Amino acid sequence: MKLYNTLSRKVEEFVPHEEGKVKFYTCGPTVYHYAHIGNIRNYIGHDILDKTLRYLGYEVTRCMNITDVGHLTSDSDSGEDKMLLASKRENKSAWDIAKFYTEAFFKDFDLVNCKRPEIVSPATDNIDKYIEIITNLIDKGYAYQSGGNVYFDISKLDDYYVLTNHREDEMVVGVREGVEEDNNKRNQADFALWFTTSKFENQEMVWDSPWGVGYPGWHIECTGISIKYLGEYLDIHGGGVDNIFPHHTNEIAQSEAYLGHKWCNYWFHNEHLMDESGKMSKSKGAVLSVSLLKEKGYDPIAFRFMCLGSHYRKQLVFSYDALEQATNTLNKLRNRINNISNDGELENDKFEAYNNKFIDALSEDLNTSNALTVLYDLLKDDSVNNKTKLELIISFDKVLSLDLIKEDEEIDNELVEYINSKIEERMEAKKNKDYSLADSIRDELSEKGIRLIDTKDGTKYEVIKN
Ligand SMILES: [Zn+2]
């Protein structure tokens, strides 16, 4: 598997610390608003990497944080508290805002067939770990207290800009844009590890610490969560390109100062999704989310298909025309596949040949558009029989996740009988005004993925895909 590594600025052969196992960390969403489709493109890129590694036989453990601490509107230690702004806007507590938008995020995440990481941890669950790391950094002289806050001293490192190619000329601008002047800092690029002096009033999310009541800086959360759940040696750390500086730069600084050794070998960054006016942003009015696309009648998987048509390291411009085109192409592809009858015997040699081509495309720095070309080549190839084609498509879709094969809609008779008997039982309960029994029957079915729909012609049901 070859993967572009931001740390070396090269496509490299991927070699994990432990043979056959991958520790993979993804920077998760901030949950003060809906995730826009540009954010979701980033998670689709991570999903393809995750599934490709599994397809290649790696045992992957993936972890993602949820940034639910009241954070700051820019990536620097300044700006406004996003969670607090949202609380005011929506008249909810910060905790309710975080809960609401975490659920909204995963709804969209699931709609585009992204597989949830094994470990998902909200920032607010790991305060002890941040305090432990910060204490250690102060003890070692990497961090200092000033004006009530704790800062990381970047001058203590030889290689603070390791991830950004030492482009000091560019970094000067970056530092200026990313870091607001703060007289408590020794160096202007220093960053906060813990705040006790907040310029924001009414902070709801605060915790006790050796430095006073306050809350952690943004960057420490990913270091803390990653080390806590994935250990001291990380194989892949991913995020959007806008995370490279200052977020990932700061994560490396504090993690390696804390651990005393190199932390992560491969840094994976997904390019932006642009709209026609430029980079998508949550601050520009209504949020274009996957759910909104769905409400407008688009298939969320068509959005995923559109993303896979372009390389994750290239900027992609979103337009409704492009989405429309992706929808049509995907529908044609699905129709074509669903017209293939399942006949013949599996041809192992041909299966292997095409599967290798598919693996080769993905192993070349996740070339998803070439992987799709392999699929189209397969469909055109008259020398491969139907059975083999279908088996290959089922296999490819483990990574592509485009719902290429229609789910078998026939439900077995036993299940139908069971559902009908439960519906009858529930009707009976309702008749007897035993609503708690009626509800418990509904819940029982719902747990099995069966949703009841009461209509004026009686109760109908629908089997929901897991
Ligand atoms: Zn992060």
Coordinates of C-alpha atoms and ligand atoms in Angstrom, one line a residue:
M1 CA 0.0 0.0 0.0
K2 CA 1.4 3.4 -1.0
L3 CA 0.2 6.5 0.7
Y4 CA 1.0 10.1 0.4
N5 CA 2.6 11.2 3.7
T6 CA 2.3 14.9 4.5
L7 CA 5.3 14.5 6.8
S8 CA 7.7 13.5 4.0
R9 CA 5.7 15.2 1.2
K10 CA 6.1 11.9 -0.7
V11 CA 4.0 8.9 -1.7
E12 CA 5.5 6.2 0.5
E13 CA 5.1 2.5 1.1
F14 CA 3.0 2.1 4.2
V15 CA 4.6 0.1 7.0
P16 CA 2.8 0.0 10.3
H17 CA 4.6 -0.3 13.6
E18 CA 3.2 -3.8 14.3
E19 CA 2.9 -6.1 11.3
G20 CA -0.7 -6.5 10.1
K21 CA -2.1 -4.0 12.5
V22 CA -3.0 -0.3 12.0
K23 CA -3.6 2.3 14.6
F24 CA -5.5 5.0 12.9
Y25 CA -6.7 8.4 14.3
T26 CA -9.1 10.8 12.6
C27 CA -9.8 14.3 13.8
G28 CA -13.5 14.4 14.4
P29 CA -16.1 17.1 14.0
T30 CA -16.8 20.2 16.1
V31 CA -20.4 19.9 17.2
Y32 CA -21.7 23.3 17.5
H33 CA -23.4 23.2 14.1
Y34 CA -24.3 20.8 11.2
A35 CA -21.4 19.3 9.3
H36 CA -21.3 20.7 5.7
I37 CA -20.7 18.4 2.8
G38 CA -17.1 19.6 2.6
N39 CA -16.5 18.1 6.1
I40 CA -18.3 14.9 5.0
R41 CA -16.0 14.6 1.9
N42 CA -13.1 14.5 4.4
Y43 CA -14.7 11.6 6.3
I44 CA -15.5 9.8 3.1
G45 CA -11.7 10.0 2.3
H46 CA -10.9 8.6 5.7
D47 CA -13.5 5.9 5.2
I48 CA -12.0 4.7 2.0
L49 CA -8.6 4.5 3.6
D50 CA -10.0 2.6 6.6
K51 CA -11.9 0.1 4.3
T52 CA -8.9 -0.3 1.9
L53 CA -6.6 -1.2 4.8
R54 CA -9.1 -3.8 6.0
Y55 CA -9.6 -5.1 2.4
L56 CA -5.8 -5.6 2.3
G57 CA -6.1 -7.7 5.4
Y58 CA -4.9 -5.2 8.1
E59 CA -6.5 -5.3 11.5
V60 CA -7.4 -1.6 11.9
T61 CA -8.3 0.1 15.1
R62 CA -9.6 3.5 14.4
C63 CA -10.3 6.3 16.9
M64 CA -12.1 9.6 16.4
N65 CA -12.7 12.5 18.8
I66 CA -15.8 14.7 19.0
T67 CA -14.9 18.3 19.8
D68 CA -17.6 19.1 22.2
V69 CA -15.7 21.5 24.4
G70 CA -16.7 25.1 24.0
H71 CA -14.1 26.0 21.4
L72 CA -12.9 28.9 19.4
T73 CA -14.0 30.1 16.1
S74 CA -10.6 30.1 14.5
D75 CA -7.9 27.4 14.9
S76 CA -5.9 29.8 17.0
D77 CA -6.3 30.5 20.7
S78 CA -8.5 33.4 20.0
G79 CA -11.8 34.3 18.5
E80 CA -15.2 33.4 19.9
D81 CA -16.5 30.4 21.7
K82 CA -18.5 28.4 19.1
M83 CA -20.4 26.4 21.6
L84 CA -21.4 29.5 23.5
L85 CA -22.5 31.2 20.3
A86 CA -24.6 28.2 19.4
S87 CA -26.1 28.1 22.9
K88 CA -27.2 31.7 22.6
R89 CA -28.4 31.2 19.0
E90 CA -30.5 28.2 19.8
N91 CA -31.3 28.9 23.5
K92 CA -29.9 25.5 24.6
S93 CA -27.2 24.5 27.0
A94 CA -23.8 23.8 25.6
W95 CA -24.2 20.1 26.5
D96 CA -27.5 19.9 24.6
I97 CA -26.0 21.7 21.6
A98 CA -23.1 19.1 21.6
K99 CA -25.5 16.2 21.9
F100 CA -27.8 17.4 19.2
Y101 CA -25.1 18.1 16.6
T102 CA -23.2 14.9 17.4
E103 CA -26.3 13.0 16.5
A104 CA -26.8 15.1 13.4
F105 CA -23.2 14.5 12.4
F106 CA -23.5 10.7 12.7
K107 CA -26.8 10.8 10.8
D108 CA -25.0 12.3 7.8
F109 CA -22.0 10.1 8.3
D110 CA -24.1 7.0 8.1
L111 CA -26.1 8.3 5.1
V112 CA -23.0 8.3 3.0
N113 CA -22.1 4.8 4.2
C114 CA -19.1 5.8 6.3
K115 CA -18.2 3.1 8.8
R116 CA -18.1 4.4 12.3
P117 CA -14.6 4.1 14.0
E118 CA -14.2 1.5 16.7
I119 CA -13.6 4.2 19.3
V120 CA -15.4 7.5 19.3
S121 CA -14.7 9.7 22.2
P122 CA -16.0 13.2 23.1
A123 CA -13.3 15.7 24.3
T124 CA -15.2 16.2 27.5
D125 CA -14.7 12.6 28.6
N126 CA -11.0 12.7 28.8
I127 CA -10.1 15.8 30.9
D128 CA -8.0 13.7 33.3
K129 CA -5.8 12.6 30.5
Y130 CA -5.1 16.2 29.3
I131 CA -4.3 17.3 32.9
E132 CA -1.8 14.4 33.1
I133 CA -0.1 15.4 29.9
I134 CA 0.0 19.1 30.6
T135 CA 1.4 18.4 34.1
N136 CA 4.1 16.3 32.5
L137 CA 4.9 19.0 29.9
I138 CA 5.3 21.6 32.7
D139 CA 7.5 19.3 34.7
K140 CA 9.8 18.8 31.6
G141 CA 9.9 22.5 30.9
Y142 CA 8.0 22.4 27.6
A143 CA 5.0 24.3 29.0
Y144 CA 4.7 27.3 31.3
Q145 CA 2.0 29.1 33.2
S146 CA 1.3 32.7 32.4
G147 CA -1.6 35.0 33.0
G148 CA -3.7 32.2 34.4
N149 CA -3.3 29.9 31.3
V150 CA -0.8 27.2 30.4
Y151 CA 1.1 27.5 27.2
F152 CA 3.3 25.2 25.2
D153 CA 6.7 26.8 24.5
I154 CA 7.5 26.1 20.9
S155 CA 11.1 27.5 21.2
K156 CA 11.9 24.3 23.3
L157 CA 11.7 22.2 20.1
D158 CA 14.2 22.0 17.3
D159 CA 11.6 21.1 14.8
Y160 CA 8.3 22.7 15.5
Y161 CA 7.5 23.1 11.8
V162 CA 8.3 19.5 10.9
L163 CA 4.9 19.0 9.2
T164 CA 4.9 22.2 7.3
N165 CA 8.2 21.7 5.4
H166 CA 10.1 24.4 7.2
R167 CA 8.7 27.0 4.9
E168 CA 9.5 29.8 7.3
D169 CA 8.6 32.4 4.7
E170 CA 5.1 31.0 4.4
M171 CA 4.9 30.2 8.0
V172 CA 5.4 33.8 9.0
V173 CA 2.1 34.5 7.2
G174 CA 0.5 31.4 8.6
V175 CA 1.6 32.3 12.1
R176 CA 0.3 35.7 11.7
E177 CA -3.1 34.5 10.4
G178 CA -3.4 31.5 12.7
V179 CA -2.3 33.0 16.0
E180 CA -3.6 36.1 17.5
E181 CA -1.3 38.3 19.7
D182 CA -1.5 37.3 23.3
N183 CA 0.8 39.1 25.7
N184 CA 0.9 36.1 28.1
K185 CA 2.9 34.1 25.5
R186 CA 6.7 33.9 25.4
N187 CA 6.6 33.3 21.7
Q188 CA 3.7 34.4 19.5
A189 CA 3.4 30.9 18.0
D190 CA 3.0 29.3 21.5
F191 CA -0.4 27.8 22.0
A192 CA -2.6 27.3 25.0
L193 CA -2.9 23.9 26.7
W194 CA -5.3 25.0 29.4
F195 CA -7.3 28.2 29.9
T196 CA -8.4 29.5 33.2
T197 CA -8.8 33.1 32.2
S198 CA -11.5 33.1 29.7
K199 CA -12.6 36.2 27.9
F200 CA -15.9 34.5 27.4
E201 CA -18.6 34.9 30.0
N202 CA -20.8 32.2 31.3
Q203 CA -18.6 29.2 30.5
E204 CA -20.7 26.1 31.1
M205 CA -18.0 23.6 30.4
V206 CA -15.3 24.1 33.0
W207 CA -13.3 21.6 35.1
D208 CA -11.0 21.7 38.1
S209 CA -7.3 21.5 37.3
P210 CA -4.0 22.2 39.1
W211 CA -4.0 25.6 37.4
G212 CA -7.5 26.6 38.4
V213 CA -11.0 26.1 37.0
G214 CA -11.0 26.2 33.3
Y215 CA -11.0 24.2 30.1
P216 CA -8.5 22.6 27.8
G217 CA -7.1 24.1 24.6
W218 CA -8.2 22.5 21.4
H219 CA -5.0 20.7 20.3
I220 CA -4.5 18.8 23.5
E221 CA -7.7 16.9 23.0
C222 CA -6.5 14.8 20.0
T223 CA -3.1 14.1 21.7
G224 CA -4.9 12.9 24.8
I225 CA -7.5 10.8 23.2
S226 CA -5.2 9.3 20.7
I227 CA -2.6 8.3 23.3
K228 CA -5.2 7.1 25.7
Y229 CA -7.0 4.8 23.3
L230 CA -4.4 3.9 20.6
G231 CA -1.2 4.0 22.7
E232 CA 2.2 5.7 22.2
Y233 CA 2.8 4.7 18.6
L234 CA 0.3 5.8 16.0
D235 CA 0.5 4.6 12.4
I236 CA -1.8 7.1 10.6
H237 CA -3.3 10.4 11.8
G238 CA -5.7 12.1 9.4
G239 CA -7.7 15.2 9.0
G240 CA -8.5 17.9 6.5
V241 CA -5.7 20.0 4.9
D242 CA -6.7 22.9 7.0
N243 CA -5.7 20.9 10.1
I244 CA -2.0 20.8 9.1
F245 CA -1.3 24.1 10.7
P246 CA -1.7 24.9 13.5
H247 CA -3.7 21.9 14.8
H248 CA -1.5 18.9 13.7
T249 CA 1.7 20.9 14.0
N250 CA 0.7 21.5 17.7
E251 CA -0.4 18.0 18.2
I252 CA 3.0 16.7 17.1
A253 CA 4.8 19.2 19.3
Q254 CA 3.0 18.3 22.5
S255 CA 2.7 14.6 21.9
E256 CA 6.4 14.0 21.1
A257 CA 7.5 16.3 24.0
Y258 CA 5.3 14.3 26.3
L259 CA 6.2 10.8 24.9
G260 CA 9.9 11.6 24.3
H261 CA 9.9 9.8 21.0
K262 CA 8.4 10.1 17.5
W263 CA 4.6 9.6 17.7
C264 CA 3.0 9.1 14.3
N265 CA 4.6 8.0 11.1
Y266 CA 2.0 8.8 8.4
W267 CA -0.1 12.0 8.2
F268 CA -3.1 11.8 5.9
H269 CA -4.8 14.9 4.7
N270 CA -7.9 15.3 2.6
E271 CA -8.3 18.3 0.3
H272 CA -11.2 20.7 0.4
L273 CA -14.5 20.6 -1.3
M274 CA -15.1 24.0 -2.8
D275 CA -18.4 25.5 -3.8
E276 CA -18.4 27.8 -6.8
S277 CA -17.6 30.8 -4.5
G278 CA -14.7 29.1 -2.8
K279 CA -14.0 27.0 0.3
M280 CA -17.1 25.8 2.1
S281 CA -17.6 27.2 5.5
K282 CA -20.0 27.0 8.3
S283 CA -20.0 30.7 8.8
K284 CA -21.5 31.5 5.4
G285 CA -25.2 31.3 6.1
A286 CA -27.2 28.0 5.8
V287 CA -25.2 24.8 6.1
L288 CA -25.3 22.6 3.0
S289 CA -25.4 19.2 4.7
V290 CA -25.9 15.7 3.4
S291 CA -29.3 15.7 5.1
L292 CA -30.3 18.8 3.3
L293 CA -29.2 17.1 0.0
K294 CA -31.5 14.2 0.9
E295 CA -34.4 16.5 1.7
K296 CA -33.9 18.0 -1.7
G297 CA -34.4 14.5 -3.2
Y298 CA -30.8 13.5 -3.8
D299 CA -29.3 10.2 -3.0
P300 CA -26.6 10.7 -0.4
I301 CA -24.6 7.9 -2.0
A302 CA -24.5 9.9 -5.2
F303 CA -22.6 12.5 -3.3
R304 CA -20.2 9.7 -2.1
F305 CA -19.9 8.5 -5.7
M306 CA -19.1 12.1 -6.8
C307 CA -16.3 12.3 -4.2
L308 CA -14.8 9.0 -5.3
G309 CA -14.6 10.2 -8.9
S310 CA -11.9 12.6 -7.9
H311 CA -8.7 12.0 -5.9
Y312 CA -8.8 12.9 -2.2
R313 CA -5.7 15.1 -2.6
K314 CA -7.4 17.2 -5.3
Q315 CA -9.7 20.0 -4.6
L316 CA -13.2 19.2 -5.8
V317 CA -15.8 21.8 -6.8
F318 CA -19.3 21.0 -5.7
S319 CA -22.2 22.0 -8.0
Y320 CA -25.8 20.7 -8.3
D321 CA -25.0 19.9 -12.0
A322 CA -22.1 17.7 -11.0
L323 CA -24.3 16.0 -8.3
E324 CA -27.0 15.5 -10.9
Q325 CA -24.6 13.9 -13.3
A326 CA -23.2 11.7 -10.5
T327 CA -26.7 10.6 -9.7
N328 CA -27.5 9.6 -13.3
T329 CA -24.2 7.8 -13.7
L330 CA -24.7 5.9 -10.4
N331 CA -28.2 4.9 -11.3
K332 CA -27.2 3.6 -14.7
L333 CA -24.4 1.7 -13.1
R334 CA -26.8 0.1 -10.5
N335 CA -29.3 -0.8 -13.2
R336 CA -26.7 -2.4 -15.2
I337 CA -25.5 -4.4 -12.3
N338 CA -28.9 -5.4 -11.2
N339 CA -29.7 -6.8 -14.6
I340 CA -26.9 -9.3 -14.3
S341 CA -28.3 -12.7 -13.6
N342 CA -26.6 -14.8 -11.0
D343 CA -25.5 -17.7 -13.2
G344 CA -22.4 -19.8 -13.8
E345 CA -19.6 -21.0 -11.6
L346 CA -17.1 -18.7 -9.9
E347 CA -14.0 -18.4 -12.1
N348 CA -11.3 -18.1 -9.4
D349 CA -8.5 -17.0 -11.7
K350 CA -10.6 -14.2 -13.2
F351 CA -11.8 -13.2 -9.8
E352 CA -8.3 -12.9 -8.6
A353 CA -7.1 -11.0 -11.7
Y354 CA -9.7 -8.3 -11.4
N355 CA -9.5 -8.2 -7.6
N356 CA -5.8 -7.5 -7.9
K357 CA -6.4 -4.7 -10.4
F358 CA -8.8 -3.2 -7.9
I359 CA -6.3 -3.5 -5.1
D360 CA -3.6 -2.1 -7.2
A361 CA -5.7 1.0 -7.9
L362 CA -6.5 1.6 -4.3
S363 CA -2.9 0.8 -3.2
E364 CA -1.7 3.6 -5.3
D365 CA -2.5 6.3 -2.8
L366 CA -6.2 5.5 -2.9
N367 CA -6.8 6.1 -6.6
T368 CA -10.6 5.7 -6.3
S369 CA -11.3 6.8 -9.8
N370 CA -9.0 4.1 -11.2
A371 CA -10.8 1.6 -8.9
L372 CA -14.1 2.6 -10.5
T373 CA -12.5 2.2 -13.9
V374 CA -11.7 -1.4 -13.0
L375 CA -15.3 -1.9 -12.1
Y376 CA -16.4 -0.5 -15.5
D377 CA -13.8 -2.7 -17.3
L378 CA -15.2 -5.7 -15.5
L379 CA -18.7 -5.0 -16.6
K380 CA -17.6 -4.7 -20.2
D381 CA -15.5 -7.8 -20.2
D382 CA -17.4 -10.6 -22.0
S383 CA -14.8 -13.2 -21.0
V384 CA -15.9 -13.1 -17.4
N385 CA -19.1 -14.9 -16.5
N386 CA -22.0 -13.4 -14.5
K387 CA -21.4 -15.2 -11.2
T388 CA -17.8 -14.0 -11.1
K389 CA -18.8 -10.5 -12.0
L390 CA -21.4 -10.3 -9.2
E391 CA -19.0 -11.8 -6.7
L392 CA -16.4 -9.2 -7.6
I393 CA -18.9 -6.3 -7.4
I394 CA -20.0 -7.4 -4.0
S395 CA -16.4 -7.5 -3.0
F396 CA -15.5 -4.1 -4.4
D397 CA -18.5 -2.6 -2.7
K398 CA -17.0 -3.4 0.7
V399 CA -14.6 -0.5 0.0
L400 CA -16.6 1.7 -2.4
S401 CA -19.8 1.3 -0.4
L402 CA -22.1 2.6 -3.2
D403 CA -24.9 0.1 -2.6
L404 CA -24.2 -1.4 -6.0
I405 CA -26.1 -4.6 -5.4
K406 CA -29.8 -4.2 -4.5
E407 CA -30.6 -5.6 -1.1
D408 CA -32.6 -8.8 -1.3
E409 CA -36.1 -7.3 -0.7
E410 CA -37.7 -10.7 -0.2
I411 CA -38.1 -11.4 3.4
D412 CA -38.4 -14.9 4.5
N413 CA -41.9 -16.2 5.4
E414 CA -41.0 -16.9 9.0
L415 CA -40.2 -13.3 9.5
V416 CA -43.4 -12.1 7.8
E417 CA -45.4 -14.4 10.1
Y418 CA -43.7 -13.1 13.1
I419 CA -44.2 -9.5 12.2
N420 CA -47.9 -10.1 11.5
S421 CA -48.5 -11.8 14.7
K422 CA -46.8 -8.9 16.6
I423 CA -48.9 -6.4 14.7
E424 CA -52.0 -8.3 15.8
E425 CA -50.9 -8.6 19.4
R426 CA -50.3 -4.8 19.4
M427 CA -53.8 -4.1 17.9
E428 CA -55.3 -6.2 20.6
A429 CA -53.3 -4.3 23.3
K430 CA -54.4 -1.0 21.9
K431 CA -58.0 -2.2 21.9
N432 CA -57.6 -3.0 25.6
K433 CA -56.0 0.4 26.2
D434 CA -52.8 -1.3 27.3
Y435 CA -50.6 1.3 25.6
S436 CA -47.4 0.4 27.4
L437 CA -47.7 -3.2 26.0
A438 CA -48.4 -1.7 22.6
D439 CA -45.4 0.5 22.8
S440 CA -43.2 -2.3 24.0
I441 CA -44.2 -4.4 21.0
R442 CA -43.3 -1.5 18.7
D443 CA -39.9 -1.2 20.5
E444 CA -39.3 -4.9 20.2
L445 CA -39.8 -4.8 16.5
S446 CA -37.8 -1.6 16.1
E447 CA -34.8 -3.2 17.8
K448 CA -35.0 -5.9 15.1
G449 CA -34.9 -3.2 12.4
I450 CA -38.6 -3.3 11.7
R451 CA -40.5 0.0 11.7
L452 CA -44.3 0.0 12.1
I453 CA -46.3 2.6 10.3
D454 CA -49.9 3.2 11.4
T455 CA -52.1 4.2 8.5
K456 CA -55.8 4.6 8.2
D457 CA -55.8 1.2 6.4
G458 CA -54.1 -0.5 9.3
T459 CA -50.6 -1.0 10.4
K460 CA -47.9 -1.5 7.8
Y461 CA -44.2 -2.2 8.3
E462 CA -40.9 -1.5 6.7
V463 CA -37.6 -3.3 7.1
I464 CA -34.9 -0.8 7.7
K465 CA -31.4 -1.5 6.5
N466 CA -28.8 -1.6 9.3
Ligands
ZN1 ZN -7.5 16.8 16.0

